[in-house]
Coordinates of C-alpha atoms in Angstrom, one line a residue:
M1 CA 12.5 8.0 3.5
A2 CA 10.7 5.1 5.2
L3 CA 7.3 6.7 4.6
E4 CA 8.1 7.4 1.0
N5 CA 9.1 3.8 0.5
G6 CA 5.8 2.3 1.7
L7 CA 6.1 2.0 5.5
S8 CA 3.0 3.2 7.4
V9 CA 3.2 5.6 10.3
E10 CA 2.3 2.8 12.6
E11 CA 5.0 0.5 11.3
L12 CA 7.6 3.3 11.6
S13 CA 6.4 4.1 15.1
E14 CA 6.8 0.4 16.1
A15 CA 10.3 0.3 14.6
I16 CA 11.3 3.4 16.6
T17 CA 9.9 1.8 19.8
H18 CA 11.9 -1.3 19.1
L19 CA 15.1 0.6 18.5
A20 CA 14.6 2.6 21.8
F21 CA 16.2 -0.3 23.7
Y22 CA 19.4 0.0 21.6
A23 CA 19.5 3.8 21.0
G24 CA 18.1 4.9 24.3
W25 CA 14.7 6.3 25.2
P26 CA 15.6 10.0 24.9
N27 CA 16.7 9.4 21.3
A28 CA 13.5 7.4 20.6
M29 CA 11.3 10.1 22.0
T30 CA 13.1 12.7 19.8
A31 CA 12.5 10.4 16.8
M32 CA 8.8 10.1 17.8
N33 CA 8.5 13.8 18.0
H34 CA 10.0 14.2 14.5
L35 CA 7.7 11.5 13.2
K36 CA 4.7 13.3 14.6
K37 CA 5.9 16.6 13.1
L38 CA 6.4 15.0 9.7
T39 CA 3.0 13.3 9.7
E40 CA 1.3 16.6 10.6
E41 CA 3.1 18.4 7.8
R42 CA 2.3 15.6 5.3
D43 CA -1.4 15.6 6.4
A44 CA -1.4 19.4 5.9
W45 CA -0.2 19.0 2.3
H46 CA -2.3 15.9 1.6
P47 CA -5.5 16.0 3.7
H48 CA -7.5 12.8 3.8
T49 CA -10.8 12.9 2.2
T50 CA -13.8 11.7 4.1
A51 CA -16.3 11.8 1.2
P52 CA -17.8 8.4 0.4

């Protein structure tokens, strides 16, 4: 939902890192893995164009 509402992947990654101190590092690493999977799936559906 955060990505759909305008947060960048970098901003979401920083938020997860910040929350790691409260939720615990294992939970944060699980969230990071999910974020990585989501961004890979999103990029597969919407590849970035490199044409000028």
